Amino acid sequence: MEALQTFLTKMGEDAGFCAAFYQNPQLILKQSGLCAEYADAVQRQDCAAIKALMGDDHMPFLIVNHGNKL
């Protein structure tokens, strides 16, 4: 769970990292070391799955899209 939280925080704070993710999500997810379940939820931008994986239905998080089209 901590790896997923760290990844999502970096996506929100580092525009270069976020841009790299949108250019090549498979590569960035592979390099991030996220387990397959976490990586799949992030790639699909499945908020419900990410929330469930975080283990706390009340933990706020935000997926930031800097205007890039997928």
Coordinates of C-alpha atoms in Angstrom, one line a residue:
M1 CA 0.0 0.0 0.0
E2 CA 2.8 2.4 0.8
A3 CA 4.3 2.0 -2.7
L4 CA 0.9 2.9 -4.2
Q5 CA 0.6 5.9 -2.0
T6 CA 4.1 7.0 -2.9
F7 CA 3.5 6.6 -6.6
L8 CA 0.2 8.6 -6.5
T9 CA 1.9 11.3 -4.5
K10 CA 4.7 11.6 -7.1
M11 CA 2.1 11.7 -9.9
G12 CA 0.5 14.7 -8.2
E13 CA 3.7 16.5 -7.3
D14 CA 6.1 15.9 -10.2
A15 CA 4.7 17.1 -13.6
G16 CA 7.7 15.5 -15.5
F17 CA 7.0 12.1 -13.9
C18 CA 3.3 12.5 -14.7
A19 CA 4.1 13.4 -18.3
A20 CA 6.4 10.4 -18.6
F21 CA 3.6 8.2 -17.3
Y22 CA 1.1 9.4 -19.9
Q23 CA 3.7 9.0 -22.6
N24 CA 4.6 5.4 -21.6
P25 CA 2.5 4.1 -18.7
Q26 CA 3.7 0.5 -19.0
L27 CA 7.4 1.6 -18.7
I28 CA 6.8 4.0 -15.8
L29 CA 4.7 1.4 -13.9
K30 CA 7.4 -1.3 -14.5
Q31 CA 10.1 1.0 -13.3
S32 CA 8.0 2.1 -10.2
G33 CA 8.1 -1.5 -8.9
L34 CA 4.3 -1.5 -8.2
C35 CA 2.8 -5.0 -8.0
A36 CA 0.7 -6.0 -10.9
E37 CA -2.6 -5.4 -9.0
Y38 CA -1.6 -1.8 -8.1
A39 CA -0.2 -1.1 -11.6
D40 CA -3.3 -2.3 -13.3
A41 CA -5.6 -0.1 -11.2
V42 CA -3.4 2.9 -11.8
Q43 CA -3.2 2.3 -15.5
R44 CA -7.0 1.9 -15.8
Q45 CA -7.4 5.0 -13.5
D46 CA -9.9 2.9 -11.6
C47 CA -10.6 5.1 -8.5
A48 CA -12.8 2.5 -6.8
A49 CA -10.0 -0.1 -7.1
I50 CA -7.3 2.3 -6.0
K51 CA -9.4 3.2 -2.9
A52 CA -10.0 -0.4 -2.1
L53 CA -6.2 -1.2 -2.5
M54 CA -5.3 1.7 -0.2
G55 CA -7.1 -0.2 2.5
D56 CA -9.0 2.8 3.8
D57 CA -12.3 3.9 2.4
H58 CA -11.9 7.3 4.0
M59 CA -8.4 8.1 2.9
P60 CA -8.6 11.0 0.4
F61 CA -6.5 10.9 -2.8
L62 CA -6.6 12.6 -6.1
I63 CA -5.6 11.5 -9.6
V64 CA -4.3 14.6 -11.4
N65 CA -4.4 14.9 -15.1
H66 CA -2.4 17.9 -16.3
G67 CA -4.6 18.2 -19.4
N68 CA -2.8 15.4 -21.3
K69 CA -5.0 13.1 -23.3
L70 CA -4.6 9.4 -22.9

